[in-house]
Short mmCIF file of C-alpha atoms in Angstrom, two decimals:
data_model
loop_
_atom_site.label_atom_id
_atom_site.label_comp_id
_atom_site.label_asym_id
_atom_site.label_seq_id
_atom_site.Cartn_x
_atom_site.Cartn_y
_atom_site.Cartn_z
CA THR H 1 173.83 127.54 74.51
CA VAL H 2 174.84 125.01 77.15
CA GLY H 3 178.46 125.20 76.01
CA GLY H 4 178.21 129.04 75.97
CA ARG H 5 177.23 129.17 79.50
CA GLN H 6 180.13 127.03 80.53
CA VAL H 7 182.50 129.29 78.58
CA GLN H 8 180.96 132.28 80.31
CA LYS H 9 181.32 130.65 83.70
CA SER H 10 184.93 129.84 83.08
CA ALA H 11 185.84 133.24 81.76
CA SER H 12 184.21 135.04 84.71
CA SER H 13 187.03 134.27 87.05
CA ARG H 14 189.53 136.08 84.81
CA PHE H 15 187.88 139.37 84.32
CA MET H 16 187.73 138.86 80.58
CA ASP H 17 185.10 139.71 78.10
CA VAL H 18 183.34 137.03 76.15
CA VAL H 19 181.56 137.52 72.86
CA GLN H 20 179.33 134.57 71.87
CA GLU H 21 177.14 133.67 69.02
CA LEU H 22 175.19 130.60 70.01
CA GLY H 23 171.98 128.96 68.68
CA GLY H 24 169.26 130.23 66.41
CA LYS H 25 165.70 129.55 65.33
CA ASP H 26 165.35 132.32 62.80
CA PRO H 27 161.91 133.25 61.56
CA ALA H 28 160.58 134.75 58.23
CA TYR H 29 157.26 136.55 57.95
CA ILE H 30 155.48 136.78 54.59
CA ARG H 31 153.17 139.80 54.75
CA GLU H 32 150.07 140.11 52.60
CA ASP H 33 151.73 142.62 50.39
CA ALA H 34 154.84 140.61 49.76
CA ASP H 35 156.22 139.79 46.25
CA LEU H 36 155.50 136.14 46.40
CA HIS H 37 157.90 135.06 43.71
CA SER H 38 160.91 136.70 45.39
CA ALA H 39 159.72 135.77 48.91
CA VAL H 40 159.48 132.01 48.02
CA ALA H 41 162.93 132.01 46.28
CA GLY H 42 164.62 133.97 49.07
CA VAL H 43 163.15 132.23 52.11
CA MET H 44 163.42 128.67 50.70
CA ASP H 45 167.04 129.33 49.73
CA GLY H 46 167.52 130.61 53.27
CA ALA H 47 166.05 127.39 54.60
CA PHE H 48 167.95 124.86 52.45
CA TYR H 49 171.21 126.65 51.74
CA ASN H 50 174.10 124.40 52.94
CA ALA H 51 171.44 121.88 53.88
CA GLY H 52 170.18 124.22 56.61
CA GLN H 53 173.48 124.14 58.43
CA SER H 54 173.78 127.89 58.94
CA CYS H 55 173.50 129.83 62.15
CA CYS H 56 171.10 132.26 60.46
CA SER H 57 169.16 129.73 58.24
CA VAL H 58 165.45 130.20 58.06
CA GLU H 59 163.97 127.60 60.40
CA ARG H 60 160.30 128.71 60.70
CA ILE H 61 158.09 130.61 58.32
CA TYR H 62 154.91 132.67 59.02
CA VAL H 63 152.73 133.43 56.10
CA HIS H 64 149.67 135.77 55.99
CA HIS H 65 146.63 133.57 55.43
CA SER H 66 145.69 135.27 52.21
CA LEU H 67 149.00 134.01 50.62
CA PHE H 68 149.44 130.76 52.51
CA ASP H 69 148.18 128.21 49.96
CA GLU H 70 150.02 129.78 47.08
CA PHE H 71 153.20 130.17 49.15
CA VAL H 72 153.09 126.51 50.12
CA GLU H 73 152.56 125.46 46.50
CA GLN H 74 155.42 127.49 45.20
CA ALA H 75 157.67 126.45 48.10
CA THR H 76 156.95 122.83 47.36
CA GLN H 77 157.96 123.32 43.71
CA PHE H 78 161.23 124.90 44.94
CA LEU H 79 161.80 121.88 47.24
CA ASN H 80 161.11 119.34 44.60
CA ASN H 81 163.53 120.98 42.14
CA LEU H 82 166.45 120.90 44.54
CA LYS H 83 169.32 118.80 43.16
CA ILE H 84 170.88 116.75 45.97
CA GLY H 85 174.28 115.18 45.77
CA ASP H 86 177.99 115.86 45.99
CA PRO H 87 178.46 119.52 46.91
CA MET H 88 181.76 119.63 44.92
CA ASN H 89 179.63 119.46 41.74
CA ASN H 90 178.51 122.96 40.80
CA SER H 91 175.19 121.73 39.50
CA ILE H 92 174.17 120.50 42.95
CA ASP H 93 172.00 122.59 45.23
CA MET H 94 172.24 120.61 48.54
CA GLY H 95 174.91 118.30 49.91
CA PRO H 96 174.93 116.10 53.03
CA LEU H 97 174.92 117.08 56.67
CA GLY H 98 178.23 117.54 58.44
CA GLN H 99 177.52 115.04 61.19
CA LYS H 100 175.50 112.02 61.88
CA SER H 101 174.15 113.67 64.94
CA GLY H 102 172.61 116.31 62.67
CA ILE H 103 170.57 113.64 60.95
CA ASN H 104 169.48 112.17 64.24
CA ASN H 105 168.31 115.63 65.42
CA VAL H 106 166.27 116.09 62.20
CA LYS H 107 164.69 112.68 62.51
CA TYR H 108 163.84 113.31 66.22
CA GLN H 109 162.10 116.60 65.31
CA LEU H 110 160.22 114.99 62.42
CA LYS H 111 159.01 112.17 64.68
CA ASP H 112 157.88 114.68 67.33
CA ALA H 113 156.07 116.75 64.73
CA ALA H 114 154.32 113.78 63.18
CA LYS H 115 153.10 112.65 66.56
CA LYS H 116 151.58 116.10 67.11
CA GLY H 117 149.78 116.27 63.77
CA ALA H 118 152.14 117.91 61.37
CA LYS H 119 151.92 117.24 57.65
CA PHE H 120 155.12 116.51 55.56
CA LEU H 121 155.96 117.62 52.05
CA THR H 122 159.22 115.68 51.37
CA HIS H 123 161.62 115.89 48.44
CA PRO H 124 160.84 113.07 45.98
CA GLY H 125 164.43 111.79 46.18
CA PRO H 126 166.23 109.53 45.63
CA VAL H 127 168.63 109.84 48.55
CA PRO H 128 172.16 109.94 47.11
CA GLU H 129 174.67 107.29 47.91
CA GLY H 130 177.11 108.20 50.64
CA LYS H 131 177.02 109.28 54.23
CA ASN H 132 174.85 111.82 56.07
CA TYR H 133 172.37 112.52 53.22
CA ILE H 134 168.80 113.28 54.07
CA LEU H 135 165.85 114.40 52.01
CA PRO H 136 164.70 117.98 52.75
CA ALA H 137 161.16 118.61 53.79
CA ILE H 138 158.54 121.24 54.45
CA LEU H 139 156.12 120.82 57.32
CA THR H 140 152.65 122.32 57.51
CA ASN H 141 149.94 122.12 60.19
CA VAL H 142 152.67 122.95 62.77
CA ASN H 143 152.54 124.82 65.97
CA HIS H 144 154.79 125.97 68.83
CA SER H 145 154.23 122.74 70.88
CA MET H 146 156.49 121.01 68.35
CA ASP H 147 160.34 121.04 68.66
CA VAL H 148 160.62 121.79 64.99
CA MET H 149 159.20 125.27 65.68
CA MET H 150 161.03 125.86 68.97
CA GLU H 151 164.40 124.12 69.04
CA GLU H 152 167.33 124.68 66.63
CA THR H 153 167.31 122.19 63.80
CA PHE H 154 170.40 122.93 61.80
CA GLY H 155 169.15 120.75 58.99
CA PRO H 156 167.06 120.86 55.84
CA ILE H 157 163.55 121.02 57.22
CA VAL H 158 161.32 123.94 57.83
CA GLY H 159 157.87 124.52 59.28
CA ILE H 160 155.27 126.90 57.80
CA MET H 161 152.40 128.47 59.78
CA THR H 162 149.58 130.70 58.77
CA VAL H 163 148.94 134.00 60.57
CA LYS H 164 146.09 136.49 60.42
CA SER H 165 147.94 139.75 61.20
CA ASP H 166 151.20 141.51 61.83
CA ASP H 167 150.50 141.29 65.66
CA GLU H 168 150.12 137.56 65.56
CA ALA H 169 153.30 137.20 63.41
CA ILE H 170 155.30 139.32 65.87
CA LYS H 171 154.01 137.36 68.87
CA LEU H 172 155.00 134.07 67.21
CA MET H 173 158.41 135.23 66.02
CA ASN H 174 159.29 136.41 69.55
CA ASP H 175 158.01 133.22 71.10
CA SER H 176 161.46 131.63 71.05
CA PRO H 177 164.38 131.31 73.46
CA PHE H 178 166.72 132.48 70.52
CA GLY H 179 167.09 135.82 68.82
CA LEU H 180 169.72 135.97 66.09
CA THR H 181 168.04 137.17 62.86
CA ALA H 182 164.46 137.57 61.46
CA SER H 183 163.19 138.58 58.03
CA VAL H 184 160.11 140.58 56.96
CA TRP H 185 158.91 140.21 53.35
CA THR H 186 156.89 143.25 52.29
CA LYS H 187 156.77 146.14 49.90
CA ASP H 188 156.27 148.60 52.77
CA ALA H 189 159.68 149.65 54.19
CA GLU H 190 158.05 151.67 57.04
CA LYS H 191 155.95 148.65 58.10
CA ALA H 192 159.15 146.59 57.99
CA ILE H 193 160.79 149.03 60.42
CA GLU H 194 157.73 149.10 62.62
CA ILE H 195 157.78 145.27 62.89
CA GLY H 196 161.48 145.04 63.13
CA ASN H 197 161.39 147.35 66.20
CA GLN H 198 159.22 144.88 67.98
CA ILE H 199 161.14 141.77 67.04
CA GLU H 200 163.64 140.40 69.60
CA THR H 201 166.55 139.71 67.34
CA GLY H 202 170.05 141.20 66.64
CA THR H 203 169.42 141.54 62.96
CA ILE H 204 166.22 142.39 60.91
CA PHE H 205 166.16 141.74 57.22
CA MET H 206 163.63 143.11 54.70
CA ASN H 207 163.16 141.08 51.51
CA ARG H 208 166.35 138.99 52.07
CA CYS H 209 167.69 136.64 54.68
CA ASP H 210 170.73 134.60 55.64
CA PHE H 211 173.23 137.27 54.67
CA LEU H 212 176.14 139.06 56.29
CA ASP H 213 177.37 142.62 55.71
CA PRO H 214 180.76 143.37 57.32
CA ALA H 215 179.64 146.94 57.83
CA LEU H 216 176.77 145.93 60.09
CA PRO H 217 177.08 144.48 63.70
CA TRP H 218 176.22 140.80 64.03
CA VAL H 219 174.45 140.35 67.31
CA GLY H 220 172.57 137.59 69.22
CA VAL H 221 170.03 138.32 71.97
CA LYS H 222 168.47 135.93 74.42
CA ASP H 223 169.95 132.44 74.09
CA SER H 224 171.50 133.33 70.80
CA GLY H 225 174.52 134.98 72.61
CA LYS H 226 175.92 138.27 73.78
CA GLY H 227 178.16 140.97 72.35
CA CYS H 228 178.73 141.48 68.64
CA THR H 229 181.10 140.77 65.79
CA LEU H 230 181.56 142.61 62.50
CA SER H 231 181.44 146.40 62.01
CA ALA H 232 183.35 149.05 63.97
CA LEU H 233 181.28 147.91 67.07
CA GLY H 234 182.65 144.34 66.61
CA ILE H 235 186.22 145.61 66.60
CA GLN H 236 185.52 147.56 69.72
CA GLN H 237 184.45 144.36 71.48
CA LEU H 238 188.03 143.18 71.05
CA THR H 239 189.64 146.27 72.57
CA ARG H 240 189.98 147.84 76.03
CA PRO H 241 190.06 151.65 76.38
CA LYS H 242 193.02 153.37 77.98
CA GLY H 243 192.91 156.86 79.33
CA TYR H 244 195.81 159.47 79.26
CA TYR H 245 195.42 162.23 81.80
CA PHE H 246 198.25 164.63 81.32
CA LYS H 247 199.08 167.87 83.12
CA LEU H 248 201.64 169.85 81.13
CA ILE H 249 204.37 171.76 83.05
CA HIS H 250 205.99 174.66 81.30
#
């Protein structure tokens, strides 16, 4: 976001449009009527795919209190079953982080969360030999005073909070400087639309996450950016209209 503001400032003197996709802290909400099996598989894959190094990775999860314990139990099983190692091996689920700075950021957020009372559920390991490997983890007993729930992580850790209602989930999902994507896991499509209309993000998913469709615009709001890519609207962002005003003389 800091770099994006610098680009915007530089471009402003040239009367040129700028389309930017910046940071993200994408939430997932597991409603009380969610299919728990598919929700756990989808959300945890969204959190740990590419070791969390995705602009739209799931970085915070809100679970209805009636499903919380079972969700955490199944999510922990998913975590423990991840195969970590060389990503060129097709049997591997998660490889290393791209940069040493990514590991440092994850360690900083874990340290901050631990100091503020979070509980860790960490992959049993071992850590593979090689550079930039780190064990993925789930954090519970988290809250929005912790960087892990507020600042972009871009790594394989995710916080899970319990909520009592849709209203509480919406409030927490919107309590972020970022707004790229959000997912709602429910059997009720009308309710997903109702919730989606109140969420401050460019994309709303129902029963899936971390996915692109070239036919749909990809949009960031708040500190996640401006303008859009993909879809016909994304093409229009790269064009400038030109008017032809003709008077025909016969």
